[in-house]
Amino acid sequence: MDDDLDAMPGGGSAAGGRGFLIAGAVVAVLVVAAIAGRSLMPPGPGGGGGSTEGVVAEGKRLFESRCSSCHGNSGRGDGPIAQGLSGPGPGDLTDDDWKHGDQPDQVIAVIAKGIPGTQMAGWDSAFDEGQIRALAAYMYRLAGREVPEELQREQAE
Ligand code: HEC
């Protein structure tokens, strides 16, 4: 049986070696937990690392799947059905002209409730609050503006 012990990696003081390994494992778990706690959804490869980028990336993904038919992937209002809309066209979300207001609560209201008398519908039944905030954050990114602090997290605090 002694032969088996001696054959273990680490050799001589098997107990001491094991204690060291366990301590190392505990530290590793704590580090991983700390990182996971700070950002539950790590941004994809090349996604920066801040929570702002995570929120903006989610907004971009939602925008490109649900909003680009009118607004275009670029946000310039050149989506495939933009031409055929009745009423005002979708405008250009990349310029700094915010027809319906440039404050975060105004942008959230436009996305959640829509704009009466236009083809811009309200999305509050399609998206939850966090998703609407992410979309609003992406509106600032499209316009080349800094994302307001209050939109940089997915949930209001
Ligand atoms: C069916 C076409 C259509 C879709 C889909 C659509 N929009 Fe719009 N959107 C419009 C139109 C048209 C306007 C311009 C209304 C106006 O001029 O008053 C507009 C205006 C806006 C504005 C206001 C821009 C400003 O200058 O104030 C925002 C923000 C916006 N849309 C975001 C979104 C988001 C986010 C989505 C997806 C969740 C979306 N839209 C989906 C048609 C659309």
PDB file of C-alpha atoms and ligand atoms in Angstrom:
ATOM      1  CA  MET A   1       0.000   0.000   0.000  1.00  0.00           C
ATOM      2  CA  ASP A   2       2.900   2.343   0.721  1.00  0.00           C
ATOM      3  CA  ASP A   3       3.874   1.965  -2.883  1.00  0.00           C
ATOM      4  CA  ASP A   4       0.536   3.412  -3.994  1.00  0.00           C
ATOM      5  CA  LEU A   5       0.940   6.524  -1.808  1.00  0.00           C
ATOM      6  CA  ASP A   6       4.427   7.184  -3.071  1.00  0.00           C
ATOM      7  CA  ALA A   7       3.166   6.993  -6.615  1.00  0.00           C
ATOM      8  CA  MET A   8       0.757   9.915  -6.103  1.00  0.00           C
ATOM      9  CA  PRO A   9       1.660  13.205  -7.762  1.00  0.00           C
ATOM     10  CA  GLY A  10       3.261  15.473  -5.216  1.00  0.00           C
ATOM     11  CA  GLY A  11       5.104  12.548  -3.712  1.00  0.00           C
ATOM     12  CA  GLY A  12       6.436  12.747  -0.136  1.00  0.00           C
ATOM     13  CA  SER A  13       4.077  14.791   2.019  1.00  0.00           C
ATOM     14  CA  ALA A  14       0.788  13.826   0.434  1.00  0.00           C
ATOM     15  CA  ALA A  15      -1.308  15.415   3.220  1.00  0.00           C
ATOM     16  CA  GLY A  16       0.455  18.766   3.035  1.00  0.00           C
ATOM     17  CA  GLY A  17       0.186  18.809  -0.745  1.00  0.00           C
ATOM     18  CA  ARG A  18      -3.511  18.085  -0.598  1.00  0.00           C
ATOM     19  CA  GLY A  19      -4.124  20.895   1.912  1.00  0.00           C
ATOM     20  CA  PHE A  20      -2.375  23.306  -0.419  1.00  0.00           C
ATOM     21  CA  LEU A  21      -4.502  22.133  -3.329  1.00  0.00           C
ATOM     22  CA  ILE A  22      -7.723  22.596  -1.335  1.00  0.00           C
ATOM     23  CA  ALA A  23      -6.712  26.121  -0.302  1.00  0.00           C
ATOM     24  CA  GLY A  24      -5.978  26.920  -3.918  1.00  0.00           C
ATOM     25  CA  ALA A  25      -9.337  25.563  -5.008  1.00  0.00           C
ATOM     26  CA  VAL A  26     -11.169  27.654  -2.407  1.00  0.00           C
ATOM     27  CA  VAL A  27      -9.408  30.803  -3.596  1.00  0.00           C
ATOM     28  CA  ALA A  28     -10.251  29.967  -7.196  1.00  0.00           C
ATOM     29  CA  VAL A  29     -13.930  29.471  -6.363  1.00  0.00           C
ATOM     30  CA  LEU A  30     -14.039  32.788  -4.487  1.00  0.00           C
ATOM     31  CA  VAL A  31     -12.437  34.637  -7.397  1.00  0.00           C
ATOM     32  CA  VAL A  32     -14.867  33.101  -9.889  1.00  0.00           C
ATOM     33  CA  ALA A  33     -17.831  33.945  -7.620  1.00  0.00           C
ATOM     34  CA  ALA A  34     -16.657  37.545  -7.290  1.00  0.00           C
ATOM     35  CA  ILE A  35     -16.357  37.939 -11.054  1.00  0.00           C
ATOM     36  CA  ALA A  36     -19.703  36.249 -11.694  1.00  0.00           C
ATOM     37  CA  GLY A  37     -21.368  38.437  -9.081  1.00  0.00           C
ATOM     38  CA  ARG A  38     -20.160  41.604 -10.772  1.00  0.00           C
ATOM     39  CA  SER A  39     -21.453  40.694 -14.210  1.00  0.00           C
ATOM     40  CA  LEU A  40     -23.838  37.802 -14.535  1.00  0.00           C
ATOM     41  CA  MET A  41     -23.844  38.095 -18.308  1.00  0.00           C
ATOM     42  CA  PRO A  42     -20.301  38.611 -19.501  1.00  0.00           C
ATOM     43  CA  PRO A  43     -20.259  40.452 -22.812  1.00  0.00           C
ATOM     44  CA  GLY A  44     -19.312  38.406 -25.846  1.00  0.00           C
ATOM     45  CA  PRO A  45     -15.783  38.238 -27.180  1.00  0.00           C
ATOM     46  CA  GLY A  46     -14.382  41.702 -27.718  1.00  0.00           C
ATOM     47  CA  GLY A  47     -17.335  43.174 -25.876  1.00  0.00           C
ATOM     48  CA  GLY A  48     -15.275  45.374 -23.611  1.00  0.00           C
ATOM     49  CA  GLY A  49     -16.103  44.220 -20.110  1.00  0.00           C
ATOM     50  CA  GLY A  50     -18.072  47.065 -18.526  1.00  0.00           C
ATOM     51  CA  SER A  51     -21.766  46.667 -17.818  1.00  0.00           C
ATOM     52  CA  THR A  52     -22.453  49.557 -20.210  1.00  0.00           C
ATOM     53  CA  GLU A  53     -21.194  47.444 -23.076  1.00  0.00           C
ATOM     54  CA  GLY A  54     -23.342  44.525 -21.954  1.00  0.00           C
ATOM     55  CA  VAL A  55     -26.479  46.689 -21.929  1.00  0.00           C
ATOM     56  CA  VAL A  56     -25.635  48.347 -25.246  1.00  0.00           C
ATOM     57  CA  ALA A  57     -24.914  44.969 -26.836  1.00  0.00           C
ATOM     58  CA  GLU A  58     -28.286  43.648 -25.723  1.00  0.00           C
ATOM     59  CA  GLY A  59     -29.997  46.776 -27.072  1.00  0.00           C
ATOM     60  CA  LYS A  60     -28.222  46.344 -30.396  1.00  0.00           C
ATOM     61  CA  ARG A  61     -29.255  42.714 -30.651  1.00  0.00           C
ATOM     62  CA  LEU A  62     -32.924  43.531 -29.898  1.00  0.00           C
ATOM     63  CA  PHE A  63     -32.874  46.526 -32.239  1.00  0.00           C
ATOM     64  CA  GLU A  64     -31.498  44.525 -35.128  1.00  0.00           C
ATOM     65  CA  SER A  65     -34.112  41.815 -34.692  1.00  0.00           C
ATOM     66  CA  ARG A  66     -37.213  43.932 -33.957  1.00  0.00           C
ATOM     67  CA  CYS A  67     -36.698  47.547 -35.027  1.00  0.00           C
ATOM     68  CA  SER A  68     -34.536  47.429 -38.116  1.00  0.00           C
ATOM     69  CA  SER A  69     -37.399  46.598 -40.501  1.00  0.00           C
ATOM     70  CA  CYS A  70     -38.240  50.309 -40.313  1.00  0.00           C
ATOM     71  CA  HIS A  71     -35.198  51.973 -38.772  1.00  0.00           C
ATOM     72  CA  GLY A  72     -32.593  49.892 -40.630  1.00  0.00           C
ATOM     73  CA  ASN A  73     -29.695  48.090 -38.956  1.00  0.00           C
ATOM     74  CA  SER A  74     -27.785  51.353 -39.131  1.00  0.00           C
ATOM     75  CA  GLY A  75     -30.679  53.304 -37.543  1.00  0.00           C
ATOM     76  CA  ARG A  76     -30.762  55.705 -40.471  1.00  0.00           C
ATOM     77  CA  GLY A  77     -34.368  54.897 -41.374  1.00  0.00           C
ATOM     78  CA  ASP A  78     -33.573  52.751 -44.376  1.00  0.00           C
ATOM     79  CA  GLY A  79     -35.174  49.495 -43.281  1.00  0.00           C
ATOM     80  CA  PRO A  80     -36.923  47.326 -45.877  1.00  0.00           C
ATOM     81  CA  ILE A  81     -40.463  48.470 -45.009  1.00  0.00           C
ATOM     82  CA  ALA A  82     -39.622  52.116 -44.211  1.00  0.00           C
ATOM     83  CA  GLN A  83     -40.700  53.357 -47.637  1.00  0.00           C
ATOM     84  CA  GLY A  84     -44.186  51.887 -47.449  1.00  0.00           C
ATOM     85  CA  LEU A  85     -45.164  53.336 -44.043  1.00  0.00           C
ATOM     86  CA  SER A  86     -48.089  55.696 -43.819  1.00  0.00           C
ATOM     87  CA  GLY A  87     -47.472  58.882 -41.863  1.00  0.00           C
ATOM     88  CA  PRO A  88     -44.015  60.250 -41.052  1.00  0.00           C
ATOM     89  CA  GLY A  89     -41.010  58.125 -41.955  1.00  0.00           C
ATOM     90  CA  PRO A  90     -38.804  56.614 -39.246  1.00  0.00           C
ATOM     91  CA  GLY A  91     -36.315  59.459 -39.397  1.00  0.00           C
ATOM     92  CA  ASP A  92     -32.616  59.102 -38.671  1.00  0.00           C
ATOM     93  CA  LEU A  93     -31.709  57.765 -35.232  1.00  0.00           C
ATOM     94  CA  THR A  94     -28.012  58.433 -35.818  1.00  0.00           C
ATOM     95  CA  ASP A  95     -28.309  62.216 -35.988  1.00  0.00           C
ATOM     96  CA  ASP A  96     -28.519  64.394 -32.905  1.00  0.00           C
ATOM     97  CA  ASP A  97     -32.027  65.572 -33.697  1.00  0.00           C
ATOM     98  CA  TRP A  98     -34.310  63.885 -31.147  1.00  0.00           C
ATOM     99  CA  LYS A  99     -37.787  64.764 -32.344  1.00  0.00           C
ATOM    100  CA  HIS A 100     -39.454  63.260 -29.281  1.00  0.00           C
ATOM    101  CA  GLY A 101     -36.943  64.306 -26.669  1.00  0.00           C
ATOM    102  CA  ASP A 102     -33.436  63.270 -25.680  1.00  0.00           C
ATOM    103  CA  GLN A 103     -33.961  62.613 -21.980  1.00  0.00           C
ATOM    104  CA  PRO A 104     -33.774  58.957 -20.878  1.00  0.00           C
ATOM    105  CA  ASP A 105     -37.366  58.927 -19.615  1.00  0.00           C
ATOM    106  CA  GLN A 106     -38.582  60.415 -22.908  1.00  0.00           C
ATOM    107  CA  VAL A 107     -36.696  57.848 -24.950  1.00  0.00           C
ATOM    108  CA  ILE A 108     -38.015  55.045 -22.733  1.00  0.00           C
ATOM    109  CA  ALA A 109     -41.570  56.416 -23.124  1.00  0.00           C
ATOM    110  CA  VAL A 110     -41.262  56.522 -26.925  1.00  0.00           C
ATOM    111  CA  ILE A 111     -40.102  52.908 -27.053  1.00  0.00           C
ATOM    112  CA  ALA A 112     -42.555  51.628 -24.434  1.00  0.00           C
ATOM    113  CA  LYS A 113     -45.651  53.582 -25.487  1.00  0.00           C
ATOM    114  CA  GLY A 114     -44.990  54.422 -29.128  1.00  0.00           C
ATOM    115  CA  ILE A 115     -45.828  57.666 -30.911  1.00  0.00           C
ATOM    116  CA  PRO A 116     -49.549  58.239 -31.495  1.00  0.00           C
ATOM    117  CA  GLY A 117     -50.519  58.835 -35.113  1.00  0.00           C
ATOM    118  CA  THR A 118     -47.367  57.209 -36.486  1.00  0.00           C
ATOM    119  CA  GLN A 119     -46.249  53.676 -37.288  1.00  0.00           C
ATOM    120  CA  MET A 120     -43.996  53.732 -34.232  1.00  0.00           C
ATOM    121  CA  ALA A 121     -45.795  51.289 -31.950  1.00  0.00           C
ATOM    122  CA  GLY A 122     -45.384  50.818 -28.225  1.00  0.00           C
ATOM    123  CA  TRP A 123     -43.245  47.841 -27.274  1.00  0.00           C
ATOM    124  CA  ASP A 124     -44.031  47.440 -23.595  1.00  0.00           C
ATOM    125  CA  SER A 125     -45.959  44.239 -24.192  1.00  0.00           C
ATOM    126  CA  ALA A 126     -43.147  42.723 -26.259  1.00  0.00           C
ATOM    127  CA  PHE A 127     -40.243  43.635 -23.988  1.00  0.00           C
ATOM    128  CA  ASP A 128     -39.673  43.770 -20.263  1.00  0.00           C
ATOM    129  CA  GLU A 129     -38.406  46.893 -18.535  1.00  0.00           C
ATOM    130  CA  GLY A 130     -34.760  45.855 -18.706  1.00  0.00           C
ATOM    131  CA  GLN A 131     -34.982  45.215 -22.432  1.00  0.00           C
ATOM    132  CA  ILE A 132     -36.594  48.614 -23.046  1.00  0.00           C
ATOM    133  CA  ARG A 133     -33.826  50.261 -21.036  1.00  0.00           C
ATOM    134  CA  ALA A 134     -31.248  48.380 -23.117  1.00  0.00           C
ATOM    135  CA  LEU A 135     -32.932  49.578 -26.312  1.00  0.00           C
ATOM    136  CA  ALA A 136     -32.957  53.142 -24.963  1.00  0.00           C
ATOM    137  CA  ALA A 137     -29.257  52.857 -24.129  1.00  0.00           C
ATOM    138  CA  TYR A 138     -28.589  51.730 -27.692  1.00  0.00           C
ATOM    139  CA  MET A 139     -30.438  54.817 -29.037  1.00  0.00           C
ATOM    140  CA  TYR A 140     -27.722  56.982 -27.442  1.00  0.00           C
ATOM    141  CA  ARG A 141     -24.987  54.809 -28.898  1.00  0.00           C
ATOM    142  CA  LEU A 142     -26.586  55.085 -32.366  1.00  0.00           C
ATOM    143  CA  ALA A 143     -26.735  58.868 -32.033  1.00  0.00           C
ATOM    144  CA  GLY A 144     -23.064  58.950 -31.067  1.00  0.00           C
ATOM    145  CA  ARG A 145     -23.889  60.148 -27.567  1.00  0.00           C
ATOM    146  CA  GLU A 146     -22.699  59.007 -24.206  1.00  0.00           C
ATOM    147  CA  VAL A 147     -25.061  56.447 -22.676  1.00  0.00           C
ATOM    148  CA  PRO A 148     -26.694  58.131 -19.644  1.00  0.00           C
ATOM    149  CA  GLU A 149     -25.616  56.650 -16.353  1.00  0.00           C
ATOM    150  CA  GLU A 150     -29.134  55.639 -15.368  1.00  0.00           C
ATOM    151  CA  LEU A 151     -29.396  53.406 -18.459  1.00  0.00           C
ATOM    152  CA  GLN A 152     -26.067  51.694 -17.962  1.00  0.00           C
ATOM    153  CA  ARG A 153     -27.514  48.997 -15.758  1.00  0.00           C
ATOM    154  CA  GLU A 154     -30.198  46.629 -16.867  1.00  0.00           C
ATOM    155  CA  GLN A 155     -32.454  47.290 -13.915  1.00  0.00           C
ATOM    156  CA  ALA A 156     -33.192  50.524 -12.098  1.00  0.00           C
ATOM    157  CA  GLU A 157     -31.838  50.506  -8.553  1.00  0.00           C
TER     158      GLU A 157
HETATM  159  C1  HEC B   1     -43.250  49.786 -38.230  1.00  0.00           C
HETATM  160  C2  HEC B   1     -42.065  50.619 -38.294  1.00  0.00           C
HETATM  161  C3  HEC B   1     -41.280  50.859 -37.004  1.00  0.00           C
HETATM  162  C4  HEC B   1     -40.732  49.904 -36.170  1.00  0.00           C
HETATM  163  C5  HEC B   1     -40.766  48.384 -36.313  1.00  0.00           C
HETATM  164  C6  HEC B   1     -40.071  50.655 -35.115  1.00  0.00           C
HETATM  165  N1  HEC B   1     -40.203  51.992 -35.311  1.00  0.00           N
HETATM  166 FE1  HEC B   1     -39.384  53.475 -34.169  1.00  0.00          FE
HETATM  167  N2  HEC B   1     -40.253  54.879 -35.321  1.00  0.00           N
HETATM  168  C7  HEC B   1     -41.011  54.628 -36.464  1.00  0.00           C
HETATM  169  C8  HEC B   1     -41.442  55.883 -37.027  1.00  0.00           C
HETATM  170  C9  HEC B   1     -42.293  56.039 -38.282  1.00  0.00           C
HETATM  171  C10 HEC B   1     -40.927  56.916 -36.192  1.00  0.00           C
HETATM  172  C11 HEC B   1     -41.034  58.434 -36.374  1.00  0.00           C
HETATM  173  C12 HEC B   1     -42.300  58.982 -35.769  1.00  0.00           C
HETATM  174  C13 HEC B   1     -42.312  60.490 -35.897  1.00  0.00           C
HETATM  175  O1  HEC B   1     -41.666  61.036 -36.763  1.00  0.00           O
HETATM  176  O2  HEC B   1     -42.993  61.081 -35.073  1.00  0.00           O
HETATM  177  C14 HEC B   1     -40.186  56.229 -35.130  1.00  0.00           C
HETATM  178  C15 HEC B   1     -39.542  56.899 -34.109  1.00  0.00           C
HETATM  179  C16 HEC B   1     -38.743  56.293 -33.162  1.00  0.00           C
HETATM  180  C17 HEC B   1     -38.012  57.011 -32.144  1.00  0.00           C
HETATM  181  C18 HEC B   1     -38.010  58.518 -31.885  1.00  0.00           C
HETATM  182  C19 HEC B   1     -36.889  59.178 -32.633  1.00  0.00           C
HETATM  183  C20 HEC B   1     -36.806  60.681 -32.337  1.00  0.00           C
HETATM  184  O3  HEC B   1     -36.218  61.388 -33.159  1.00  0.00           O
HETATM  185  O4  HEC B   1     -37.307  61.147 -31.311  1.00  0.00           O
HETATM  186  C21 HEC B   1     -37.328  56.065 -31.440  1.00  0.00           C
HETATM  187  C22 HEC B   1     -36.384  56.299 -30.262  1.00  0.00           C
HETATM  188  C23 HEC B   1     -37.654  54.771 -32.007  1.00  0.00           C
HETATM  189  N3  HEC B   1     -38.524  54.941 -33.053  1.00  0.00           N
HETATM  190  C24 HEC B   1     -37.162  53.568 -31.546  1.00  0.00           C
HETATM  191  C25 HEC B   1     -37.597  52.333 -32.006  1.00  0.00           C
HETATM  192  C26 HEC B   1     -37.226  51.075 -31.400  1.00  0.00           C
HETATM  193  C27 HEC B   1     -36.266  50.929 -30.241  1.00  0.00           C
HETATM  194  C28 HEC B   1     -37.871  50.095 -32.097  1.00  0.00           C
HETATM  195  C29 HEC B   1     -37.847  48.584 -31.843  1.00  0.00           C
HETATM  196  C30 HEC B   1     -38.213  48.143 -30.517  1.00  0.00           C
HETATM  197  C31 HEC B   1     -38.639  50.731 -33.129  1.00  0.00           C
HETATM  198  N4  HEC B   1     -38.454  52.084 -33.047  1.00  0.00           N
HETATM  199  C32 HEC B   1     -39.400  50.047 -34.061  1.00  0.00           C
HETATM  200  C33 HEC B   1     -41.306  53.386 -37.013  1.00  0.00           C
HETATM  201  C34 HEC B   1     -40.939  52.164 -36.448  1.00  0.00           C
END
